[in-house]
Short mmCIF file of C-alpha atoms and ligand atoms in Angstrom, two decimals:
data_model
loop_
_atom_site.label_atom_id
_atom_site.label_comp_id
_atom_site.label_asym_id
_atom_site.label_seq_id
_atom_site.Cartn_x
_atom_site.Cartn_y
_atom_site.Cartn_z
CA UNK A 1 67.83 96.80 67.23
CA UNK A 2 68.17 97.11 63.49
CA UNK A 3 65.77 99.15 62.50
CA UNK A 4 65.79 101.82 65.28
CA UNK A 5 63.24 104.00 65.36
CA UNK A 6 63.52 107.15 67.37
CA UNK A 7 65.19 109.74 66.48
CA UNK A 8 67.63 109.73 69.63
CA UNK A 9 71.49 109.37 68.48
CA UNK A 10 72.20 106.46 70.75
CA UNK A 11 69.24 104.18 72.76
CA UNK A 12 68.71 103.55 76.04
CA UNK A 13 66.49 101.13 77.11
CA UNK A 14 66.61 98.93 80.09
CA UNK A 15 65.58 95.03 81.28
CA UNK A 16 66.14 94.47 84.75
CA UNK A 17 69.41 94.79 85.26
CA UNK A 18 70.89 94.97 82.55
CA UNK A 19 70.65 98.35 79.98
CA UNK A 20 71.70 98.10 76.67
CA UNK A 21 72.84 101.89 74.73
CA UNK A 22 72.92 101.27 70.92
CA UNK A 23 73.95 104.02 68.70
CA UNK A 24 71.98 104.75 66.38
CA UNK A 25 73.15 106.80 63.18
CA UNK A 26 72.68 103.50 61.02
CA UNK A 27 73.56 105.26 57.53
CA UNK A 28 76.39 106.82 58.76
CA UNK A 29 77.56 103.73 60.03
CA UNK A 30 77.20 104.99 63.97
CA UNK A 31 80.11 107.32 63.49
CA UNK A 32 80.02 109.62 66.48
CA UNK A 33 79.06 113.28 66.82
CA UNK A 34 79.94 115.22 69.76
CA UNK A 35 75.56 114.81 71.02
CA UNK A 36 76.88 111.06 71.07
CA UNK A 37 79.70 110.80 73.45
CA UNK A 38 77.65 112.75 75.76
CA UNK A 39 74.65 110.65 75.46
CA UNK A 40 77.01 107.68 75.75
CA UNK A 41 78.85 109.12 78.74
CA UNK A 42 75.12 110.53 80.28
CA UNK A 43 74.10 106.80 79.54
CA UNK A 44 76.71 104.89 81.44
CA UNK A 45 76.42 106.98 84.54
CA UNK A 46 72.36 107.00 83.95
CA UNK A 47 72.68 103.59 84.55
CA UNK A 48 74.90 103.20 87.72
CA UNK A 49 72.87 105.19 89.43
CA UNK A 50 69.21 102.95 88.59
CA UNK A 51 71.11 100.26 89.54
CA UNK A 52 72.01 98.41 86.62
CA UNK A 53 74.16 95.70 87.90
CA UNK A 54 75.62 95.13 83.49
CA UNK A 55 76.15 97.56 80.29
CA UNK A 56 75.43 96.44 76.25
CA UNK A 57 76.99 98.88 73.86
CA UNK A 58 76.25 97.78 70.64
CA UNK A 59 75.16 99.22 67.60
CA UNK A 60 71.88 99.97 64.68
CA UNK A 61 71.95 98.77 61.66
CA UNK A 62 75.67 97.10 59.37
CA UNK A 63 78.04 98.62 61.82
CA UNK A 64 79.27 99.41 65.30
CA UNK A 65 81.02 102.74 64.76
CA UNK A 66 82.73 104.94 61.81
CA UNK A 67 85.02 106.47 65.03
CA UNK A 68 84.80 109.70 64.38
CA UNK A 69 81.73 111.69 61.96
CA UNK A 70 84.68 113.02 59.05
CA UNK A 71 81.23 114.87 57.24
CA UNK A 72 81.33 117.46 60.49
CA UNK A 73 85.18 118.15 60.89
CA UNK A 74 86.29 121.17 60.75
CA UNK A 75 89.72 121.63 58.35
CA UNK A 76 89.97 124.69 58.11
CA UNK A 77 92.50 124.53 60.72
CA UNK A 78 90.79 126.83 62.91
CA UNK A 79 89.54 124.04 65.42
CA UNK A 80 92.49 121.85 67.07
CA UNK A 81 91.89 118.67 66.44
CA UNK A 82 93.51 117.60 69.95
CA UNK A 83 91.13 119.84 71.84
CA UNK A 84 88.27 117.53 70.51
CA UNK A 85 89.82 114.51 71.89
CA UNK A 86 90.60 116.22 75.04
CA UNK A 87 86.83 118.08 75.73
CA UNK A 88 84.68 115.52 73.98
CA UNK A 89 86.43 112.31 72.88
CA UNK A 90 88.41 111.92 77.07
CA UNK A 91 85.32 112.75 79.35
CA UNK A 92 83.87 109.55 77.33
CA UNK A 93 86.87 107.19 77.86
CA UNK A 94 87.30 108.43 80.98
CA UNK A 95 83.20 107.79 81.95
CA UNK A 96 84.07 104.34 80.71
CA UNK A 97 87.39 103.78 82.72
CA UNK A 98 85.79 104.68 85.75
CA UNK A 99 82.75 102.19 85.57
CA UNK A 100 82.07 100.00 88.45
CA UNK A 101 79.59 98.12 86.08
CA UNK A 102 80.97 95.05 83.33
CA UNK A 103 80.72 96.89 79.87
CA UNK A 104 79.94 94.59 76.56
CA UNK A 105 81.06 95.39 73.42
CA UNK A 106 78.59 94.20 71.05
CA UNK A 107 80.01 94.39 67.98
CA UNK A 108 77.48 93.89 65.28
CA UNK A 109 79.89 95.59 62.25
CA UNK A 110 82.62 97.65 61.41
CA UNK A 111 84.45 99.18 64.71
CA UNK A 112 86.69 101.82 62.75
CA UNK A 113 88.85 104.30 63.56
CA UNK A 114 87.48 105.57 67.25
CA UNK A 115 84.44 103.38 66.82
CA UNK A 116 87.21 100.55 67.15
CA UNK A 117 89.34 102.53 70.06
CA UNK A 118 85.23 102.52 72.21
CA UNK A 119 84.86 98.58 71.83
CA UNK A 120 88.52 97.74 72.98
CA UNK A 121 88.02 100.85 76.14
CA UNK A 122 85.13 98.13 77.18
CA UNK A 123 85.55 95.96 79.67
CA UNK A 124 84.05 92.08 77.12
CA UNK A 125 84.17 92.59 73.07
CA UNK A 126 82.29 89.94 71.44
CA UNK A 127 81.56 90.34 67.89
CA UNK A 128 79.50 88.79 65.09
CA UNK A 129 82.23 87.00 62.30
CA UNK A 130 80.96 89.44 59.69
CA UNK A 131 82.74 92.00 62.19
CA UNK A 132 85.84 93.65 60.56
CA UNK A 133 88.30 95.71 63.46
CA UNK A 134 89.85 99.05 60.99
CA UNK A 135 92.39 101.53 62.86
CA UNK A 136 91.38 103.57 60.20
CA UNK A 137 93.65 106.62 61.39
CA UNK A 138 96.56 106.90 59.35
CA UNK A 139 93.89 106.66 56.02
CA UNK A 140 93.30 109.93 57.01
CA UNK A 141 96.58 111.02 58.43
CA UNK A 142 96.26 110.58 61.95
CA UNK A 143 97.60 108.36 64.60
CA UNK A 144 94.84 106.41 66.19
CA UNK A 145 93.34 107.40 69.60
CA UNK A 146 90.71 107.60 71.98
CA UNK A 147 93.02 105.23 73.96
CA UNK A 148 93.98 102.93 70.97
CA UNK A 149 97.60 103.63 71.37
CA UNK A 150 97.25 102.46 74.60
CA UNK A 151 95.10 99.27 74.80
CA UNK A 152 96.41 98.30 71.02
CA UNK A 153 100.04 96.92 72.67
CA UNK A 154 98.59 95.71 75.80
CA UNK A 155 96.01 93.75 74.35
CA UNK A 156 97.44 92.37 71.52
CA UNK A 157 101.47 93.75 71.67
CA UNK A 158 104.03 96.31 69.59
CA UNK A 159 104.50 93.93 66.65
CA UNK A 160 100.78 93.67 65.40
CA UNK A 161 99.84 97.07 67.48
CA UNK A 162 102.22 99.34 64.53
CA UNK A 163 101.36 96.61 61.95
CA UNK A 164 97.57 97.22 62.52
CA UNK A 165 98.07 100.98 62.78
CA UNK A 166 100.52 101.70 60.39
CA UNK A 167 98.58 98.91 57.31
CA UNK A 168 95.32 99.79 58.55
CA UNK A 169 93.61 96.67 56.85
CA UNK A 170 89.93 95.15 58.50
CA UNK A 171 90.96 92.56 61.00
CA UNK A 172 88.23 90.01 60.81
CA UNK A 173 86.52 89.55 64.06
CA UNK A 174 87.73 86.06 63.77
CA UNK A 175 91.32 87.20 63.72
CA UNK A 176 90.74 88.98 66.64
CA UNK A 177 89.63 86.46 68.94
CA UNK A 178 92.51 84.56 68.07
CA UNK A 179 95.08 86.77 68.51
CA UNK A 180 93.37 88.37 72.25
CA UNK A 181 92.18 91.57 70.60
CA UNK A 182 88.63 90.50 71.85
CA UNK A 183 86.39 88.03 73.84
CA UNK A 184 84.94 86.13 71.31
CA UNK A 185 83.27 86.43 67.57
CA UNK A 186 80.43 84.32 67.21
CA UNK A 187 78.32 83.26 63.83
CA UNK A 188 76.09 85.64 62.54
CA UNK A 189 73.08 83.85 63.14
CA UNK A 190 74.37 83.47 66.89
CA UNK A 191 75.37 86.86 67.65
CA UNK A 192 71.95 88.70 68.99
CA UNK A 193 71.41 85.55 71.71
CA UNK A 194 74.78 85.28 72.55
CA UNK A 195 75.77 88.60 73.24
CA UNK A 196 72.20 89.20 75.52
CA UNK A 197 73.29 85.82 77.31
CA UNK A 198 76.42 86.87 78.44
CA UNK A 199 75.09 90.32 79.44
CA UNK A 200 72.37 88.47 81.32
CA UNK A 201 74.80 86.17 83.16
CA UNK A 202 76.76 89.36 84.50
CA UNK A 203 73.54 91.49 85.35
CA UNK A 204 72.78 88.81 87.94
CA UNK A 205 76.68 88.49 88.96
CA UNK A 206 77.93 89.05 91.71
CA UNK A 207 78.63 92.92 91.20
CA UNK A 208 80.47 93.22 94.32
CA UNK A 209 83.42 90.76 92.64
CA UNK A 210 82.73 91.68 89.15
CA UNK A 211 83.39 96.11 89.96
CA UNK A 212 86.39 93.90 91.86
CA UNK A 213 87.76 92.05 89.32
CA UNK A 214 87.98 95.17 87.25
CA UNK A 215 89.36 96.69 89.53
CA UNK A 216 92.58 94.18 89.72
CA UNK A 217 93.16 93.56 86.51
CA UNK A 218 93.11 97.33 85.51
CA UNK A 219 95.51 98.02 88.24
CA UNK A 220 98.21 95.12 87.18
CA UNK A 221 100.09 96.59 84.79
CA UNK A 222 100.97 99.86 86.38
CA UNK A 223 101.72 97.75 89.96
CA UNK A 224 104.67 95.98 91.24
CA UNK A 225 103.51 92.57 92.46
CA UNK A 226 104.10 93.24 96.26
CA UNK A 227 101.02 96.25 95.97
CA UNK A 228 98.56 93.92 93.54
CA UNK A 229 98.74 91.02 96.07
CA UNK A 230 97.82 93.80 98.74
CA UNK A 231 95.00 95.18 96.66
CA UNK A 232 93.66 91.61 96.26
CA UNK A 233 93.51 91.27 99.77
CA UNK A 234 91.53 94.84 100.09
CA UNK A 235 89.56 94.02 97.02
CA UNK A 236 89.00 89.96 98.92
CA UNK A 237 87.82 91.65 102.21
CA UNK A 238 85.34 94.01 99.87
CA UNK A 239 83.76 90.65 98.52
CA UNK A 240 83.95 88.53 101.63
CA UNK A 241 81.50 90.87 103.45
CA UNK A 242 79.37 90.73 100.70
CA UNK A 243 75.82 89.50 100.82
CA UNK A 244 76.50 87.11 97.77
CA UNK A 245 79.49 86.04 98.70
CA UNK A 246 77.78 83.81 101.24
CA UNK A 247 75.27 82.78 99.36
CA UNK A 248 77.79 81.59 96.23
CA UNK A 249 79.32 79.56 99.17
CA UNK A 250 75.81 77.95 100.60
CA UNK A 251 75.17 77.49 97.11
CA UNK A 252 77.93 75.39 96.41
CA UNK A 253 77.50 73.49 99.64
CA UNK A 254 73.79 72.88 98.88
CA UNK A 255 73.94 72.11 95.40
CA UNK A 256 72.42 74.94 93.53
CA UNK A 257 71.94 77.75 91.66
CA UNK A 258 73.66 81.02 93.77
CA UNK A 259 70.23 83.82 93.19
CA UNK A 260 72.45 86.62 93.29
CA UNK A 261 71.79 89.56 94.25
CA UNK A 262 73.85 92.59 93.73
CA UNK A 263 75.26 93.09 96.72
O1 LIG B 1 89.75 115.92 64.82
C1 LIG B 1 90.25 114.59 65.69
O2 LIG B 1 90.22 114.44 66.20
C2 LIG B 1 89.62 113.71 64.56
C3 LIG B 1 89.69 112.23 65.97
C4 LIG B 1 88.54 111.07 64.64
C5 LIG B 1 88.89 109.92 65.44
C6 LIG B 1 88.95 109.23 64.26
O3 LIG B 1 87.85 108.30 64.40
S1 LIG B 1 89.20 109.32 62.95
C7 LIG B 1 88.62 107.31 62.03
C8 LIG B 1 87.90 107.30 61.80
N1 LIG B 1 86.88 106.69 60.48
C9 LIG B 1 87.46 106.38 59.46
O4 LIG B 1 88.54 106.78 58.82
C10 LIG B 1 86.69 105.61 58.93
C11 LIG B 1 85.74 105.85 57.66
N2 LIG B 1 84.99 104.82 57.13
C12 LIG B 1 84.65 103.60 57.47
O5 LIG B 1 86.35 103.55 56.14
C13 LIG B 1 84.33 103.02 56.06
O6 LIG B 1 82.63 103.35 56.02
C14 LIG B 1 84.62 101.85 57.07
C15 LIG B 1 85.34 100.65 56.77
C16 LIG B 1 83.66 102.61 58.54
C17 LIG B 1 82.93 100.85 56.48
O7 LIG B 1 82.73 100.80 54.94
P1 LIG B 1 81.61 99.95 54.19
O8 LIG B 1 81.77 100.70 52.61
O9 LIG B 1 81.27 99.72 54.79
O10 LIG B 1 80.53 101.51 54.12
P2 LIG B 1 80.78 103.29 53.83
O11 LIG B 1 79.36 102.88 52.45
O12 LIG B 1 81.81 103.33 53.18
O13 LIG B 1 79.69 103.91 54.44
C18 LIG B 1 78.30 103.72 54.84
C19 LIG B 1 77.35 105.33 54.69
O14 LIG B 1 78.76 105.55 56.05
C20 LIG B 1 78.43 106.01 53.43
O15 LIG B 1 77.17 107.48 53.59
P3 LIG B 1 76.37 107.91 51.82
O16 LIG B 1 77.90 106.91 51.29
O17 LIG B 1 75.82 105.87 51.60
O18 LIG B 1 75.46 108.91 52.66
C21 LIG B 1 79.47 107.16 53.98
O19 LIG B 1 79.22 108.41 53.91
C22 LIG B 1 79.23 106.81 56.23
N3 LIG B 1 80.27 107.26 56.89
C23 LIG B 1 81.87 105.93 56.93
N4 LIG B 1 82.02 106.78 57.48
C24 LIG B 1 81.96 107.44 58.23
C25 LIG B 1 80.71 108.27 57.63
N5 LIG B 1 80.17 109.23 57.65
C26 LIG B 1 80.44 110.59 58.12
N6 LIG B 1 81.83 110.08 58.58
C27 LIG B 1 82.32 108.67 59.10
N7 LIG B 1 83.53 108.05 59.70
#
């Protein structure tokens, strides 16, 4: 992964039911271009269309993603920063939000600006211990975007979200894990094996249940308890009709590992 050789700015690699999307502009810390936003969205849609059951998003080289490609910005005032978000970031974030498959962000190095927002939009964030999360926006006179102001207060609370955004200081992967911003920080030497093992677990798991877990947890903050209880009942109807539910119960009773098929 560190030595990606093709020219494509987003690499697509499928092994079994697992798709790995790699941001591939390592010399610019994988700073995001229009082409990358489009290829990322297309990669996530392709993975779902071609029967993948889990997706990993990671970066080539020493960084995960440095956010917007600042070298490509028009600073003349003629183009709207809001429109860049509306027409290029929002479609990508909408595809991520709508994806029923679990998406892991395997954060291999710094995640800054919209790169941090991108990681935090994924379902599970696993970071190598030397990675940092940086709400870099205020350093260049912007507000956090690409969903950052939505996800940050929900993940770490208003006080920490405010401090991260105003001070724009790097937050270590370990602190990010301790504060509940991410799932786990892993020693650098174990990072690649760890995220792959977790991704393979998801790719070989009960896909219907995983989609239901995502739907239920994401709906919870906007739902009343009674609406959430009804949603759980509906999702459980779907799960209980899946072959994977029967397989899970049978495997438990027969004291053997379950062989989930994703349906
Ligand atoms: O209009 C809109 O709506 C804009 C939307 C904005 C969304 C955003 O994402 S705003 C935030 C944009 N990102 C940043 O402000 C982060 C800028 N980068 C950094 O602060 C640092 O580069 C890092 C903390 C990410 C990494 O630092 P370090 O010291 O490890 O590496 P470096 O030497 O600074 O960077 C290595 C190379 O990557 C360097 O190129 P060079 O000199 O070797 O040719 C650097 O210029 C390049 N690079 C890093 N970040 C970006 C970038 N090139 C273009 N755009 C970047 N964002």
